Short mmCIF file of C-alpha atoms in Angstrom, two decimals:
data_model
loop_
_atom_site.label_atom_id
_atom_site.label_comp_id
_atom_site.label_asym_id
_atom_site.label_seq_id
_atom_site.Cartn_x
_atom_site.Cartn_y
_atom_site.Cartn_z
CA MET A 1 111.90 73.73 116.15
CA CYS A 2 112.55 74.83 112.54
CA MET A 3 110.62 77.70 110.99
CA ASN A 4 108.54 75.49 108.66
CA LYS A 5 107.32 73.39 111.59
CA VAL A 6 106.38 76.51 113.56
CA LEU A 7 104.51 77.85 110.54
CA ASP A 8 102.74 74.53 109.96
CA GLU A 9 101.50 74.47 113.56
CA ILE A 10 100.28 78.08 113.32
CA ILE A 11 98.38 77.22 110.13
CA ASP A 12 96.88 74.15 111.80
CA LEU A 13 95.71 76.25 114.78
CA MET A 14 94.04 78.66 112.32
CA LYS A 15 91.83 75.98 110.73
CA ARG A 16 88.59 77.53 111.97
CA ALA A 17 89.42 80.99 110.59
CA GLY A 18 87.18 82.29 107.81
CA THR A 19 86.75 85.30 105.55
CA ARG A 20 85.44 87.46 108.40
CA PRO A 21 87.73 88.22 111.38
CA ILE A 22 87.34 85.69 114.18
CA GLU A 23 88.16 86.59 117.78
CA THR A 24 90.31 83.82 119.24
CA GLY A 25 89.48 84.16 122.93
CA VAL A 26 92.92 85.66 123.54
CA PRO A 27 92.36 89.40 124.22
CA GLY A 28 93.12 91.48 121.11
CA LEU A 29 94.07 88.50 118.92
CA SER A 30 92.04 87.81 115.78
CA MET A 31 92.53 85.66 112.70
CA ILE A 32 91.25 85.59 109.13
CA LYS A 33 91.86 83.52 106.00
CA GLY A 34 90.68 82.90 102.47
CA ASP A 35 89.37 85.00 99.60
CA ILE A 36 88.27 88.08 101.54
CA PRO A 37 86.04 90.47 99.52
CA THR A 38 87.78 93.75 98.71
CA HIS A 39 84.87 95.81 100.07
CA GLN A 40 85.42 94.22 103.49
CA LEU A 41 89.09 95.18 103.28
CA ALA A 42 88.22 98.84 102.63
CA ALA A 43 87.98 99.94 106.23
CA LEU A 44 89.28 102.00 109.09
CA TYR A 45 92.08 99.78 110.36
CA LYS A 46 92.75 99.70 114.10
CA PRO A 47 96.24 100.21 115.58
CA MET A 48 97.69 96.71 115.40
CA ILE A 49 100.57 94.39 114.71
CA GLY A 50 99.69 92.19 111.76
CA PHE A 51 101.29 88.84 110.96
CA THR A 52 100.79 87.71 107.37
CA VAL A 53 101.12 83.95 107.79
CA GLN A 54 100.58 82.88 104.18
CA GLY A 55 99.74 84.57 100.89
CA THR A 56 99.88 88.33 100.30
CA LYS A 57 97.87 91.39 101.25
CA ILE A 58 98.24 94.51 99.10
CA LEU A 59 97.44 97.39 101.47
CA SER A 60 96.82 100.84 99.97
CA ILE A 61 97.04 103.90 102.21
CA GLY A 62 96.65 107.16 100.34
CA GLU A 63 98.62 106.88 97.11
CA ARG A 64 101.01 104.23 98.39
CA SER A 65 100.44 100.47 98.04
CA THR A 66 102.53 97.97 100.00
CA ALA A 67 102.77 94.22 99.37
CA LEU A 68 102.69 92.30 102.67
CA GLU A 69 103.84 88.84 101.63
CA GLY A 70 103.89 86.06 104.20
CA PRO A 71 105.50 85.13 106.39
CA SER A 72 106.12 88.70 107.55
CA TYR A 73 104.75 91.26 110.01
CA TYR A 74 103.74 94.90 109.83
CA VAL A 75 102.77 97.70 112.24
CA LEU A 76 99.82 100.09 112.01
CA PRO A 77 100.48 102.42 114.98
CA VAL A 78 97.33 104.57 114.57
CA HIS A 79 93.85 104.18 113.09
CA VAL A 80 94.08 104.58 109.33
CA PRO A 81 91.56 104.30 106.48
CA ALA A 82 92.85 101.93 103.81
CA THR A 83 91.84 99.66 100.96
CA ALA A 84 93.32 96.24 100.30
CA SER A 85 93.19 93.01 98.34
CA VAL A 86 94.41 89.56 99.35
CA HIS A 87 95.95 86.79 97.24
CA PRO A 88 96.92 83.12 97.74
CA ASP A 89 100.60 82.19 97.94
CA ARG A 90 102.58 80.98 94.93
CA ASP A 91 101.40 77.41 95.49
CA GLY A 92 97.74 78.46 95.59
CA ARG A 93 97.37 78.11 99.36
CA PRO A 94 94.91 80.62 100.87
CA TYR A 95 95.79 83.95 102.40
CA MET A 96 96.00 83.72 106.21
CA SER A 97 96.81 86.36 108.81
CA LEU A 98 96.76 87.15 112.52
CA GLY A 99 96.23 90.57 114.08
CA LEU A 100 97.06 91.77 117.59
CA GLU A 101 95.46 95.06 118.62
CA LEU A 102 97.87 97.57 120.10
CA ASN A 103 97.23 98.16 123.79
CA GLN A 104 98.79 101.50 124.68
CA ASN A 105 98.81 100.76 128.42
CA VAL A 106 100.82 97.58 127.87
CA LEU A 107 103.15 99.45 125.52
CA GLN A 108 103.76 102.26 128.02
CA SER A 109 104.38 99.75 130.81
CA LEU A 110 106.94 97.94 128.65
CA LEU A 111 108.68 101.19 127.69
CA ARG A 112 109.09 102.09 131.38
CA ASP A 113 110.94 98.80 131.88
CA LEU A 114 113.36 99.31 128.97
CA PRO A 115 116.44 101.56 128.87
CA GLY A 116 115.89 104.35 126.32
CA ASP A 117 119.21 103.76 124.56
CA LEU A 118 118.22 100.17 123.76
CA MET A 119 115.64 101.10 121.14
CA PRO A 120 116.07 102.33 117.56
CA THR A 121 115.83 106.09 117.01
CA ALA A 122 114.39 105.97 113.47
CA SER A 123 112.23 103.63 111.43
CA GLU A 124 111.87 102.61 107.82
CA HIS A 125 108.70 103.60 105.99
CA PHE A 126 105.68 101.33 106.40
CA ALA A 127 106.61 97.95 104.95
CA ALA A 128 106.49 94.23 105.47
CA CYS A 129 109.14 93.25 108.03
CA GLU A 130 111.00 89.97 107.96
CA ILE A 131 109.93 87.62 110.75
CA ASP A 132 112.53 85.37 112.40
CA ILE A 133 111.90 82.09 114.18
CA GLU A 134 112.00 83.60 117.70
CA PHE A 135 109.30 86.11 116.80
CA MET A 136 107.22 83.47 115.04
CA GLU A 137 107.42 81.21 118.10
CA VAL A 138 105.87 83.92 120.30
CA TRP A 139 102.87 84.10 117.96
CA LEU A 140 102.64 80.31 118.12
CA ARG A 141 102.67 80.34 121.94
CA LEU A 142 99.95 83.01 121.94
CA LEU A 143 97.84 81.03 119.47
CA ARG A 144 98.29 77.77 121.43
CA LEU A 145 96.45 79.43 124.31
CA THR A 146 93.25 79.05 122.29
CA LYS A 147 93.44 75.34 123.18
CA THR A 148 94.02 75.97 126.90
CA PRO A 149 91.76 78.93 127.80
CA ARG A 150 92.53 78.60 131.53
CA ASP A 151 96.12 79.69 130.76
CA ILE A 152 95.12 82.89 128.94
CA PRO A 153 94.95 85.30 131.95
CA ALA A 154 98.39 84.22 133.23
CA LEU A 155 100.33 83.80 129.98
CA ALA A 156 98.78 86.00 127.28
CA PRO A 157 100.05 89.28 128.84
CA ALA A 158 103.62 87.93 128.88
CA TYR A 159 103.46 86.85 125.22
CA GLU A 160 101.87 90.17 124.23
CA ARG A 161 104.76 92.04 125.90
CA GLU A 162 107.27 89.86 124.08
CA ILE A 163 105.61 90.59 120.72
CA LEU A 164 105.71 94.32 121.47
CA TYR A 165 109.33 94.05 122.60
CA ARG A 166 110.40 92.29 119.39
CA VAL A 167 108.60 94.90 117.28
CA LEU A 168 110.27 97.69 119.31
CA MET A 169 113.65 96.16 118.48
CA GLY A 170 112.81 95.81 114.79
CA PRO A 171 112.73 98.11 111.73
CA GLN A 172 109.31 99.61 112.67
CA GLY A 173 110.14 99.97 116.37
CA TRP A 174 110.47 103.77 116.29
CA TYR A 175 106.73 104.14 115.59
CA LEU A 176 105.79 102.08 118.64
CA ARG A 177 108.25 103.93 120.83
CA GLN A 178 106.92 107.32 119.73
CA LEU A 179 103.33 106.17 120.24
CA GLY A 180 104.14 105.17 123.81
CA LEU A 181 105.79 108.49 124.73
CA ARG A 182 102.98 110.78 125.88
CA GLU A 183 104.63 114.06 124.85
CA SER A 184 105.98 112.97 121.47
CA ASN A 185 104.57 114.57 118.30
CA PHE A 186 103.54 111.10 117.18
CA SER A 187 101.50 110.55 120.34
CA LYS A 188 99.84 113.95 119.81
CA ILE A 189 98.97 112.96 116.22
CA SER A 190 97.41 109.78 117.63
CA GLN A 191 95.15 111.95 119.78
CA THR A 192 94.23 114.05 116.73
CA VAL A 193 93.36 110.88 114.82
CA LYS A 194 91.00 109.88 117.63
CA TRP A 195 89.37 113.32 117.50
CA LEU A 196 88.93 113.08 113.71
CA ARG A 197 87.33 109.64 114.06
CA ASP A 198 84.74 111.10 116.43
CA ASN A 199 84.18 114.31 114.46
CA TYR A 200 84.67 113.38 110.80
CA THR A 201 81.27 114.84 109.80
CA LYS A 202 82.27 118.35 110.94
CA PRO A 203 84.30 120.94 108.98
CA ILE A 204 87.87 120.97 110.24
CA ASP A 205 90.21 123.91 110.81
CA ILE A 206 93.77 122.64 110.29
CA GLY A 207 95.30 125.68 111.97
CA GLU A 208 93.20 125.17 115.09
CA ILE A 209 93.95 121.43 115.26
CA ALA A 210 97.68 122.05 114.76
CA SER A 211 97.63 124.67 117.51
CA LYS A 212 95.90 122.29 119.93
CA SER A 213 98.62 119.74 119.15
CA GLY A 214 101.29 122.34 119.95
CA MET A 215 102.73 122.28 116.41
CA ALA A 216 103.18 124.72 113.56
CA ILE A 217 100.88 123.91 110.60
CA ASN A 218 103.76 122.65 108.39
CA THR A 219 105.10 120.44 111.18
CA PHE A 220 101.62 119.13 111.92
CA HIS A 221 101.01 118.23 108.26
CA ARG A 222 104.37 116.48 108.01
CA GLN A 223 103.90 114.51 111.25
CA PHE A 224 100.29 113.59 110.39
CA LYS A 225 101.31 112.22 106.99
CA ARG A 226 104.24 110.34 108.50
CA ALA A 227 101.90 108.65 110.99
CA THR A 228 98.95 107.91 108.70
CA GLY A 229 100.19 108.12 105.10
CA LEU A 230 97.48 110.75 104.47
CA SER A 231 96.90 114.47 104.89
CA PRO A 232 94.28 115.40 107.53
CA ILE A 233 91.79 116.35 104.76
CA GLN A 234 92.36 113.04 102.92
CA PHE A 235 91.94 111.18 106.21
CA GLN A 236 88.61 112.89 106.90
CA LYS A 237 87.40 112.37 103.33
CA GLN A 238 88.15 108.65 103.38
CA LEU A 239 86.42 108.21 106.75
CA ARG A 240 83.36 109.91 105.28
CA LEU A 241 83.36 107.73 102.17
CA LEU A 242 83.78 104.48 104.13
CA GLU A 243 80.90 105.36 106.43
CA ALA A 244 78.68 106.50 103.54
CA ARG A 245 79.32 103.21 101.75
CA ASN A 246 78.02 101.26 104.77
CA LEU A 247 74.97 103.53 105.05
CA ILE A 248 74.04 103.11 101.38
CA ALA A 249 74.84 99.43 100.90
CA PHE A 250 73.79 97.95 104.23
CA GLU A 251 71.49 100.44 106.00
CA GLY A 252 69.28 101.44 103.10
CA TYR A 253 70.16 105.15 102.87
CA ALA A 254 69.59 107.00 99.60
CA VAL A 255 72.83 108.29 98.07
CA ALA A 256 72.11 111.99 98.76
CA SER A 257 70.96 111.25 102.33
CA ALA A 258 74.17 109.33 103.06
CA ALA A 259 76.25 112.16 101.58
CA TYR A 260 74.62 114.74 103.89
CA GLN A 261 74.80 112.35 106.86
CA VAL A 262 78.60 112.06 106.67
CA GLY A 263 79.19 115.78 106.16
CA TYR A 264 79.09 116.46 102.41
CA GLN A 265 77.27 119.60 101.26
CA SER A 266 77.20 118.62 97.58
CA PRO A 267 75.85 115.22 96.40
CA SER A 268 77.56 115.68 93.02
CA GLN A 269 80.95 116.17 94.71
CA PHE A 270 80.20 113.12 96.87
CA ASN A 271 79.45 111.02 93.76
CA ARG A 272 82.70 112.09 92.09
CA GLU A 273 84.84 111.35 95.15
CA TYR A 274 83.05 108.06 95.88
CA SER A 275 83.60 106.86 92.28
CA ARG A 276 87.26 107.87 92.40
CA PHE A 277 87.88 106.11 95.73
CA PHE A 278 85.90 102.90 95.19
CA GLY A 279 86.19 102.60 91.41
CA SER A 280 82.47 102.79 90.60
CA SER A 281 79.42 104.94 91.29
CA PRO A 282 77.51 104.51 94.58
CA ALA A 283 74.61 102.78 92.77
CA ARG A 284 76.79 100.26 90.92
CA ASP A 285 79.00 99.66 93.92
CA THR A 286 75.99 99.04 96.17
CA GLU A 287 74.49 96.56 93.71
CA LYS A 288 77.80 94.64 93.62
CA LEU A 289 78.21 94.65 97.43
CA ARG A 290 74.69 93.38 98.06
CA ARG A 291 75.18 90.62 95.49
CA ILE A 292 78.44 89.52 97.16
CA GLU A 293 76.95 89.60 100.65
CA SER A 294 73.82 87.63 99.66
CA ALA A 295 76.04 84.98 98.02
CA ARG A 296 78.12 84.69 101.22
CA ASP A 297 75.04 84.38 103.42
#
């Protein structure tokens, strides 16, 4: 089957996707398409393999923006706060993408079955990766299972392993390999990220966190930024701002109350950092978000 036919069938199987992520029935596999509001794309992204089927997503992590133009895939090996925008393709066809959550148990099982010298020892920086027909066909087989749910328990795990295998062999494979090795610095950073997600409202002591990870502070900073694209302080700040935005816009919190709730001591500092991150003040941003959401509903 040629690549265009594979792509056409994938697009056909994604007909019911909309501007909010839809779970497909296949564990960990979700799909989305269309003109997705930018506020929805400002989020804490889960560890995943993303497949941009059509159109382009501009993903911004820290100060770096990356164009993910379809058809291509990308890897987010750890949770990371990011902002994004999506755009139709050059012919005006809507943005479409699939996401497969990373299952660390499956990854570790696969790594045990592979010889260590088979895998790449370094990776390129985060980027869109070219997708070949063999890799695209695995996604198609996984997506076809949505039409035969009885086959999911038997076949989905095999297709998931193949997707992980093909990523491991590709330009971003080093990240997956490091994530799956329990004693690697990267795996330790993943544990730190989990701790920060659960404790983002608390003051953090970088020296103490680095020590718990078994790294010198400079090494810890370097490894954390390599994994997430952010410093630990930036990571915490963006988690706070994302949560505060939800509290203000959708849970009715006053601006100062939301600031204190997520760990800020100074509402004026919160307002400055919120405006810098989201491009407008909390009050204006909230008004815009509520208007968009009421129009969608």
